[in-house]
PDB file of C-alpha atoms in Angstrom:
ATOM      1  CA  MET R   1     -10.912 -46.151  19.724  1.00 50.00           C
ATOM      2  CA  LYS R   2      -7.477 -44.629  19.103  1.00 51.00           C
ATOM      3  CA  VAL R   3      -7.517 -45.936  15.525  1.00 48.00           C
ATOM      4  CA  ILE R   4     -10.984 -44.464  14.901  1.00 47.00           C
ATOM      5  CA  ARG R   5      -9.929 -41.112  16.404  1.00 52.00           C
ATOM      6  CA  SER R   6      -6.778 -41.100  14.279  1.00 51.00           C
ATOM      7  CA  LEU R   7      -8.831 -41.730  11.145  1.00 47.00           C
ATOM      8  CA  HIS R   8     -11.163 -38.882  12.083  1.00 51.00           C
ATOM      9  CA  ILE R   9      -8.225 -36.509  12.561  1.00 51.00           C
ATOM     10  CA  GLU R  10      -6.761 -37.511   9.193  1.00 51.00           C
ATOM     11  CA  GLU R  11     -10.139 -36.944   7.545  1.00 50.00           C
ATOM     12  CA  ASP R  12     -10.515 -33.533   9.240  1.00 50.00           C
ATOM     13  CA  LEU R  13      -7.070 -32.481   7.999  1.00 50.00           C
ATOM     14  CA  LYS R  14      -7.940 -33.546   4.460  1.00 58.00           C
ATOM     15  CA  MET R  15     -11.028 -31.355   4.617  1.00 74.00           C
ATOM     16  CA  ALA R  16      -9.272 -28.464   6.384  1.00 91.00           C
ATOM     17  CA  THR R  17      -9.706 -24.996   4.939  1.00 97.00           C
ATOM     18  CA  TYR R  18      -6.381 -23.170   4.867  1.00 98.00           C
ATOM     19  CA  TYR R  19      -5.674 -19.458   5.049  1.00 98.00           C
ATOM     20  CA  LEU R  20      -2.328 -17.798   4.325  1.00 98.00           C
ATOM     21  CA  ALA R  21      -0.707 -14.810   6.019  1.00 98.00           C
ATOM     22  CA  VAL R  22       2.394 -13.337   4.397  1.00 98.00           C
ATOM     23  CA  ASP R  23       4.107 -11.270   7.089  1.00 98.00           C
ATOM     24  CA  ILE R  24       7.088  -9.205   5.951  1.00 98.00           C
ATOM     25  CA  GLY R  25       9.191  -7.220   8.406  1.00 96.00           C
ATOM     26  CA  ALA R  26      12.289  -5.083   8.004  1.00 93.00           C
ATOM     27  CA  SER R  27      14.676  -8.040   8.314  1.00 95.00           C
ATOM     28  CA  SER R  28      12.691 -11.114   7.252  1.00 97.00           C
ATOM     29  CA  GLY R  29       9.422 -12.401   5.851  1.00 98.00           C
ATOM     30  CA  ARG R  30       7.416 -15.555   6.455  1.00 98.00           C
ATOM     31  CA  HIS R  31       4.418 -17.460   5.153  1.00 98.00           C
ATOM     32  CA  ILE R  32       2.089 -18.707   7.879  1.00 98.00           C
ATOM     33  CA  ILE R  33      -0.647 -21.236   7.037  1.00 98.00           C
ATOM     34  CA  GLY R  34      -3.613 -21.415   9.400  1.00 98.00           C
ATOM     35  CA  HIS R  35      -6.589 -23.738   9.784  1.00 97.00           C
ATOM     36  CA  MET R  36      -9.158 -24.609  12.445  1.00 96.00           C
ATOM     37  CA  GLU R  37      -8.801 -27.881  14.339  1.00 94.00           C
ATOM     38  CA  ASN R  38     -11.057 -28.932  17.227  1.00 93.00           C
ATOM     39  CA  GLY R  39     -12.234 -25.350  17.607  1.00 93.00           C
ATOM     40  CA  LYS R  40      -8.705 -23.932  17.798  1.00 96.00           C
ATOM     41  CA  MET R  41      -6.595 -22.104  15.246  1.00 96.00           C
ATOM     42  CA  VAL R  42      -3.487 -24.031  14.219  1.00 97.00           C
ATOM     43  CA  LEU R  43      -0.634 -22.009  12.693  1.00 98.00           C
ATOM     44  CA  GLU R  44       2.333 -23.356  10.762  1.00 98.00           C
ATOM     45  CA  GLU R  45       5.299 -21.488   9.290  1.00 98.00           C
ATOM     46  CA  ILE R  46       5.937 -23.009   5.874  1.00 98.00           C
ATOM     47  CA  TYR R  47       8.377 -20.556   4.265  1.00 98.00           C
ATOM     48  CA  ARG R  48      10.792 -17.870   5.426  1.00 98.00           C
ATOM     49  CA  PHE R  49      13.071 -15.435   3.612  1.00 98.00           C
ATOM     50  CA  GLU R  50      15.440 -12.559   4.350  1.00 97.00           C
ATOM     51  CA  ASN R  51      14.724  -8.866   3.885  1.00 97.00           C
ATOM     52  CA  GLY R  52      16.813  -5.729   4.198  1.00 96.00           C
ATOM     53  CA  MET R  53      17.759  -2.506   2.463  1.00 96.00           C
ATOM     54  CA  VAL R  54      20.450  -2.210  -0.166  1.00 97.00           C
ATOM     55  CA  LYS R  55      22.343   0.843  -1.381  1.00 97.00           C
ATOM     56  CA  LYS R  56      21.345   2.028  -4.851  1.00 96.00           C
ATOM     57  CA  ASP R  57      22.378   5.369  -6.364  1.00 95.00           C
ATOM     58  CA  GLY R  58      23.342   6.524  -2.876  1.00 95.00           C
ATOM     59  CA  GLU R  59      19.904   5.681  -1.450  1.00 96.00           C
ATOM     60  CA  LEU R  60      18.775   2.909   0.908  1.00 97.00           C
ATOM     61  CA  CYS R  61      16.227   0.877  -1.034  1.00 98.00           C
ATOM     62  CA  TRP R  62      13.986  -2.153  -0.676  1.00 98.00           C
ATOM     63  CA  GLU R  63      14.282  -4.996  -3.184  1.00 98.00           C
ATOM     64  CA  PHE R  64      10.593  -5.241  -4.024  1.00 98.00           C
ATOM     65  CA  ASP R  65      11.166  -7.388  -7.126  1.00 97.00           C
ATOM     66  CA  ARG R  66      12.997  -9.982  -5.032  1.00 98.00           C
ATOM     67  CA  LEU R  67      10.439  -9.796  -2.223  1.00 98.00           C
ATOM     68  CA  PHE R  68       7.604 -10.415  -4.648  1.00 98.00           C
ATOM     69  CA  GLN R  69       9.447 -13.433  -6.011  1.00 98.00           C
ATOM     70  CA  GLU R  70       9.697 -14.701  -2.424  1.00 98.00           C
ATOM     71  CA  ILE R  71       5.937 -14.220  -1.996  1.00 98.00           C
ATOM     72  CA  LYS R  72       5.397 -16.390  -5.071  1.00 98.00           C
ATOM     73  CA  ASN R  73       7.940 -18.934  -3.830  1.00 98.00           C
ATOM     74  CA  GLY R  74       5.912 -19.312  -0.643  1.00 98.00           C
ATOM     75  CA  LEU R  75       2.723 -19.800  -2.650  1.00 98.00           C
ATOM     76  CA  LYS R  76       4.424 -22.563  -4.622  1.00 98.00           C
ATOM     77  CA  LYS R  77       5.418 -24.134  -1.300  1.00 98.00           C
ATOM     78  CA  CYS R  78       1.734 -24.284  -0.329  1.00 98.00           C
ATOM     79  CA  LYS R  79       1.016 -26.401  -3.368  1.00 97.00           C
ATOM     80  CA  GLU R  80       4.092 -28.533  -2.799  1.00 97.00           C
ATOM     81  CA  ILE R  81       2.956 -29.530   0.714  1.00 97.00           C
ATOM     82  CA  GLY R  82      -0.683 -29.948  -0.316  1.00 96.00           C
ATOM     83  CA  LYS R  83      -2.057 -27.099   1.785  1.00 97.00           C
ATOM     84  CA  ILE R  84      -3.591 -24.730  -0.736  1.00 97.00           C
ATOM     85  CA  PRO R  85      -5.165 -21.681   0.940  1.00 98.00           C
ATOM     86  CA  VAL R  86      -8.564 -20.284  -0.014  1.00 98.00           C
ATOM     87  CA  SER R  87      -7.400 -16.754   0.767  1.00 98.00           C
ATOM     88  CA  MET R  88      -4.312 -14.743   1.655  1.00 98.00           C
ATOM     89  CA  GLY R  89      -3.172 -11.283   2.658  1.00 98.00           C
ATOM     90  CA  VAL R  90       0.185  -9.510   2.799  1.00 98.00           C
ATOM     91  CA  ASP R  91       1.195  -7.478   5.841  1.00 97.00           C
ATOM     92  CA  THR R  92       4.323  -5.298   6.024  1.00 97.00           C
ATOM     93  CA  TRP R  93       5.732  -2.303   7.865  1.00 97.00           C
ATOM     94  CA  GLY R  94       4.106   1.100   7.346  1.00 97.00           C
ATOM     95  CA  VAL R  95       4.954   4.475   5.768  1.00 98.00           C
ATOM     96  CA  ASP R  96       6.895   3.285   2.679  1.00 98.00           C
ATOM     97  CA  PHE R  97       5.338   3.377  -0.789  1.00 98.00           C
ATOM     98  CA  VAL R  98       5.864   3.289  -4.527  1.00 98.00           C
ATOM     99  CA  LEU R  99       4.804   5.851  -7.105  1.00 98.00           C
ATOM    100  CA  MET R 100       3.679   4.494 -10.493  1.00 98.00           C
ATOM    101  CA  ASP R 101       3.133   6.236 -13.803  1.00 98.00           C
ATOM    102  CA  LYS R 102       0.230   5.813 -16.251  1.00 98.00           C
ATOM    103  CA  ASP R 103       1.751   2.520 -17.462  1.00 98.00           C
ATOM    104  CA  ASP R 104       2.078   1.211 -13.877  1.00 98.00           C
ATOM    105  CA  LYS R 105       5.862   1.527 -14.015  1.00 98.00           C
ATOM    106  CA  VAL R 106       7.527   2.355 -10.686  1.00 98.00           C
ATOM    107  CA  LEU R 107       9.054   5.838 -10.696  1.00 98.00           C
ATOM    108  CA  GLY R 108      12.521   6.125  -9.185  1.00 97.00           C
ATOM    109  CA  ASN R 109      14.099   3.879  -6.584  1.00 97.00           C
ATOM    110  CA  THR R 110      12.040   2.014  -3.986  1.00 97.00           C
ATOM    111  CA  VAL R 111      13.542   4.092  -1.173  1.00 98.00           C
ATOM    112  CA  GLY R 112      13.087   2.912   2.415  1.00 97.00           C
ATOM    113  CA  TYR R 113      12.203   4.859   5.531  1.00 97.00           C
ATOM    114  CA  ARG R 114      15.768   4.747   6.925  1.00 96.00           C
ATOM    115  CA  ASP R 115      17.209   6.753   4.039  1.00 97.00           C
ATOM    116  CA  HIS R 116      18.576  10.228   4.761  1.00 96.00           C
ATOM    117  CA  ARG R 117      16.363  11.889   2.146  1.00 96.00           C
ATOM    118  CA  ASN R 118      13.807  12.665   4.862  1.00 96.00           C
ATOM    119  CA  GLU R 119      16.137  14.878   6.881  1.00 97.00           C
ATOM    120  CA  GLY R 120      14.797  18.420   7.092  1.00 97.00           C
ATOM    121  CA  MET R 121      11.539  17.547   5.349  1.00 98.00           C
ATOM    122  CA  ASP R 122       9.562  18.112   8.547  1.00 98.00           C
ATOM    123  CA  GLU R 123      10.508  21.788   8.462  1.00 97.00           C
ATOM    124  CA  GLU R 124       9.382  21.982   4.828  1.00 97.00           C
ATOM    125  CA  VAL R 125       5.995  20.505   5.764  1.00 98.00           C
ATOM    126  CA  TYR R 126       5.619  22.872   8.753  1.00 98.00           C
ATOM    127  CA  LYS R 127       5.941  25.855   6.429  1.00 97.00           C
ATOM    128  CA  THR R 128       2.451  24.843   5.273  1.00 97.00           C
ATOM    129  CA  ILE R 129       0.871  23.113   8.277  1.00 97.00           C
ATOM    130  CA  SER R 130       2.115  23.095  11.859  1.00 97.00           C
ATOM    131  CA  LEU R 131       3.067  19.950  13.750  1.00 97.00           C
ATOM    132  CA  GLU R 132       0.201  20.623  16.164  1.00 97.00           C
ATOM    133  CA  ASP R 133      -2.393  20.917  13.389  1.00 97.00           C
ATOM    134  CA  LEU R 134      -1.056  17.851  11.608  1.00 98.00           C
ATOM    135  CA  TYR R 135      -1.391  15.800  14.788  1.00 97.00           C
ATOM    136  CA  ALA R 136      -4.822  17.245  15.613  1.00 98.00           C
ATOM    137  CA  ARG R 137      -6.160  16.253  12.190  1.00 98.00           C
ATOM    138  CA  THR R 138      -4.556  12.815  11.871  1.00 98.00           C
ATOM    139  CA  GLY R 139      -3.927  11.598  15.420  1.00 97.00           C
ATOM    140  CA  ILE R 140      -0.616  10.126  14.250  1.00 97.00           C
ATOM    141  CA  GLN R 141       2.583  10.912  16.149  1.00 96.00           C
ATOM    142  CA  LYS R 142       5.467  12.501  14.324  1.00 96.00           C
ATOM    143  CA  ALA R 143       8.142  10.272  12.838  1.00 97.00           C
ATOM    144  CA  ILE R 144      10.478  11.811  10.280  1.00 97.00           C
ATOM    145  CA  PHE R 145       9.893   8.830   7.964  1.00 98.00           C
ATOM    146  CA  ASN R 146       6.082   9.143   7.828  1.00 98.00           C
ATOM    147  CA  THR R 147       4.784   9.237   4.260  1.00 98.00           C
ATOM    148  CA  VAL R 148       3.821  12.905   4.539  1.00 98.00           C
ATOM    149  CA  TYR R 149       7.533  13.789   4.926  1.00 98.00           C
ATOM    150  CA  GLN R 150       8.752  11.212   2.404  1.00 98.00           C
ATOM    151  CA  LEU R 151       6.491  12.724  -0.245  1.00 98.00           C
ATOM    152  CA  MET R 152       7.956  16.139   0.544  1.00 98.00           C
ATOM    153  CA  ALA R 153      11.405  14.633  -0.067  1.00 98.00           C
ATOM    154  CA  VAL R 154      10.211  13.397  -3.466  1.00 98.00           C
ATOM    155  CA  LYS R 155       8.639  16.771  -4.258  1.00 98.00           C
ATOM    156  CA  THR R 156      11.855  18.575  -3.275  1.00 97.00           C
ATOM    157  CA  LYS R 157      14.409  16.280  -4.905  1.00 96.00           C
ATOM    158  CA  HIS R 158      12.500  14.614  -7.744  1.00 97.00           C
ATOM    159  CA  PRO R 159       9.472  16.784  -8.606  1.00 98.00           C
ATOM    160  CA  GLU R 160       9.252  15.033 -11.974  1.00 98.00           C
ATOM    161  CA  TYR R 161       8.160  11.821 -10.216  1.00 98.00           C
ATOM    162  CA  LEU R 162       5.120  13.525  -8.688  1.00 97.00           C
ATOM    163  CA  GLU R 163       4.322  15.118 -12.039  1.00 98.00           C
ATOM    164  CA  GLN R 164       4.369  11.727 -13.775  1.00 98.00           C
ATOM    165  CA  ALA R 165       2.756   9.737 -10.957  1.00 98.00           C
ATOM    166  CA  GLU R 166      -0.769   8.419 -11.379  1.00 98.00           C
ATOM    167  CA  THR R 167      -0.786   6.083  -8.390  1.00 98.00           C
ATOM    168  CA  MET R 168       0.712   5.824  -4.915  1.00 98.00           C
ATOM    169  CA  LEU R 169       0.606   2.410  -3.222  1.00 98.00           C
ATOM    170  CA  HIS R 170       1.958   1.543   0.206  1.00 98.00           C
ATOM    171  CA  VAL R 171       4.062  -1.612   0.339  1.00 98.00           C
ATOM    172  CA  PRO R 172       1.369  -4.247   1.076  1.00 98.00           C
ATOM    173  CA  ASP R 173      -0.998  -2.561  -1.364  1.00 98.00           C
ATOM    174  CA  TYR R 174       1.721  -2.760  -4.023  1.00 98.00           C
ATOM    175  CA  PHE R 175       2.166  -6.495  -3.469  1.00 98.00           C
ATOM    176  CA  HIS R 176      -1.619  -6.981  -3.583  1.00 98.00           C
ATOM    177  CA  PHE R 177      -1.588  -5.101  -6.899  1.00 98.00           C
ATOM    178  CA  LEU R 178       1.132  -7.383  -8.283  1.00 98.00           C
ATOM    179  CA  LEU R 179      -0.925 -10.409  -7.211  1.00 98.00           C
ATOM    180  CA  THR R 180      -4.326  -9.269  -8.502  1.00 98.00           C
ATOM    181  CA  GLY R 181      -3.907  -6.255 -10.780  1.00 98.00           C
ATOM    182  CA  GLN R 182      -6.188  -4.264  -8.435  1.00 98.00           C
ATOM    183  CA  LYS R 183      -5.057  -0.923  -6.967  1.00 98.00           C
ATOM    184  CA  THR R 184      -6.289  -0.509  -3.408  1.00 97.00           C
ATOM    185  CA  CYS R 185      -5.223   1.235  -0.215  1.00 98.00           C
ATOM    186  CA  GLU R 186      -5.922  -0.458   3.113  1.00 98.00           C
ATOM    187  CA  TYR R 187      -7.041   1.965   5.830  1.00 98.00           C
ATOM    188  CA  THR R 188      -4.711   1.099   8.719  1.00 98.00           C
ATOM    189  CA  GLU R 189      -1.649   1.081   6.450  1.00 98.00           C
ATOM    190  CA  ALA R 190      -2.684   4.446   5.012  1.00 98.00           C
ATOM    191  CA  THR R 191      -2.929   6.007   8.486  1.00 98.00           C
ATOM    192  CA  THR R 192       0.801   5.440   9.046  1.00 97.00           C
ATOM    193  CA  GLY R 193       1.441   8.075   6.394  1.00 97.00           C
ATOM    194  CA  GLN R 194      -0.087  10.856   8.570  1.00 98.00           C
ATOM    195  CA  MET R 195      -2.460  12.057   5.870  1.00 98.00           C
ATOM    196  CA  VAL R 196      -5.707  10.308   6.884  1.00 98.00           C
ATOM    197  CA  ASN R 197      -8.213  12.438   8.790  1.00 98.00           C
ATOM    198  CA  ALA R 198      -9.005  10.846  12.162  1.00 97.00           C
ATOM    199  CA  GLU R 199     -12.616  12.102  12.106  1.00 97.00           C
ATOM    200  CA  THR R 200     -13.667  11.447   8.501  1.00 97.00           C
ATOM    201  CA  LYS R 201     -11.624   8.192   8.218  1.00 97.00           C
ATOM    202  CA  ASP R 202     -10.636   9.311   4.711  1.00 98.00           C
ATOM    203  CA  TRP R 203      -7.668  11.047   3.133  1.00 98.00           C
ATOM    204  CA  ASP R 204      -7.326  14.599   4.427  1.00 98.00           C
ATOM    205  CA  TYR R 205      -7.385  16.304   1.046  1.00 98.00           C
ATOM    206  CA  GLU R 206      -7.002  19.747   2.625  1.00 97.00           C
ATOM    207  CA  ILE R 207      -3.562  18.707   3.917  1.00 97.00           C
ATOM    208  CA  ILE R 208      -2.750  16.982   0.628  1.00 98.00           C
ATOM    209  CA  ASP R 209      -3.728  20.016  -1.451  1.00 98.00           C
ATOM    210  CA  LYS R 210      -1.843  22.456   0.787  1.00 97.00           C
ATOM    211  CA  LEU R 211       1.344  20.404   0.501  1.00 98.00           C
ATOM    212  CA  GLY R 212       1.026  20.229  -3.276  1.00 98.00           C
ATOM    213  CA  TYR R 213       0.684  16.462  -3.576  1.00 98.00           C
ATOM    214  CA  PRO R 214      -1.501  15.433  -6.547  1.00 98.00           C
ATOM    215  CA  ARG R 215      -4.910  14.109  -5.433  1.00 97.00           C
ATOM    216  CA  ARG R 216      -5.037  11.589  -8.245  1.00 98.00           C
ATOM    217  CA  ILE R 217      -2.337   9.377  -6.728  1.00 98.00           C
ATOM    218  CA  PHE R 218      -4.348   8.604  -3.579  1.00 98.00           C
ATOM    219  CA  GLN R 219      -6.502   5.498  -3.944  1.00 96.00           C
ATOM    220  CA  LYS R 220      -9.885   4.962  -2.326  1.00 96.00           C
ATOM    221  CA  LEU R 221      -9.408   3.569   1.189  1.00 98.00           C
ATOM    222  CA  ILE R 222     -10.666   0.077   1.983  1.00 98.00           C
ATOM    223  CA  MET R 223     -11.153  -1.421   5.430  1.00 98.00           C
ATOM    224  CA  PRO R 224      -9.367  -4.530   6.740  1.00 98.00           C
ATOM    225  CA  GLY R 225     -11.167  -7.690   5.666  1.00 98.00           C
ATOM    226  CA  THR R 226     -12.126  -6.293   2.274  1.00 98.00           C
ATOM    227  CA  SER R 227     -11.779  -8.709  -0.626  1.00 98.00           C
ATOM    228  CA  ILE R 228      -9.416  -7.295  -3.246  1.00 98.00           C
ATOM    229  CA  GLY R 229      -9.905 -10.017  -5.838  1.00 98.00           C
ATOM    230  CA  HIS R 230      -8.376 -13.227  -7.122  1.00 98.00           C
ATOM    231  CA  LEU R 231      -4.913 -13.907  -8.508  1.00 98.00           C
ATOM    232  CA  SER R 232      -4.278 -12.599 -12.005  1.00 98.00           C
ATOM    233  CA  ASP R 233      -4.084 -15.148 -14.819  1.00 98.00           C
ATOM    234  CA  LYS R 234      -0.304 -14.759 -14.941  1.00 98.00           C
ATOM    235  CA  ILE R 235       0.242 -15.374 -11.223  1.00 98.00           C
ATOM    236  CA  ARG R 236      -2.313 -18.189 -11.099  1.00 98.00           C
ATOM    237  CA  GLU R 237      -0.502 -19.969 -13.923  1.00 98.00           C
ATOM    238  CA  GLU R 238       2.868 -19.472 -12.242  1.00 98.00           C
ATOM    239  CA  VAL R 239       1.931 -20.760  -8.761  1.00 98.00           C
ATOM    240  CA  GLY R 240      -0.488 -23.434  -9.951  1.00 97.00           C
ATOM    241  CA  PHE R 241      -3.708 -22.465  -8.188  1.00 98.00           C
ATOM    242  CA  ASP R 242      -6.080 -19.576  -7.458  1.00 98.00           C
ATOM    243  CA  LEU R 243      -7.190 -17.928  -4.228  1.00 98.00           C
ATOM    244  CA  GLU R 244      -8.861 -14.793  -2.938  1.00 98.00           C
ATOM    245  CA  VAL R 245      -6.679 -11.888  -1.814  1.00 98.00           C
ATOM    246  CA  VAL R 246      -8.033 -10.093   1.256  1.00 98.00           C
ATOM    247  CA  ALA R 247      -6.634  -6.886   2.787  1.00 98.00           C
ATOM    248  CA  PRO R 248      -5.380  -7.458   6.350  1.00 97.00           C
ATOM    249  CA  ALA R 249      -4.906  -4.704   8.905  1.00 95.00           C
TER     250      ALA R 249
END
């Protein structure tokens, strides 16, 4: 009986459907493969890498190019161990973003939330909308690094970036774009920026307009669980397989 049961387990594992979560925090990232076994979810860490900010031009910045390479390295690991996922999603911290021009080139440094550029930007925002009104409309508590203040720092110190920008993507949305070529903005990530209206569940364009941020850079919001698309031809060729990219919360 034990032999038969063992054969059944081996067969089940061969037929297992795998799903990949790429979870990136402020100090490290990891690839977690999951599948169902006997009615339970089994999780396995298959790849881990370091993360952290580096100083560039006097600013604390994220190394997004390196992080994306690590995402691809983890995908290659999936193939190496024979556990190719049918879908994946990237989850990171909130508030941080990139601005891209009409050619999808990132404008300026990929500055992180711990940088000093945000100091005093709350007072600049409150010249237009009070802290009380901002909270009443968004339901998000004040943190000096929220996107609403970071954008004011960009507007104050590098107005040319906002003038050239065609797209704003939060960190996970940016990685999803690099994987698929699709520009999206996942709802829960967007709310961390303090510019999503708590009642309409959409960008609060009244706040955005008042603060002088260009409407065009804000992508249509999608809900968690939304399919973004499949890997681009370039990424598929590099990692050796295809999968569906789904936006996680």
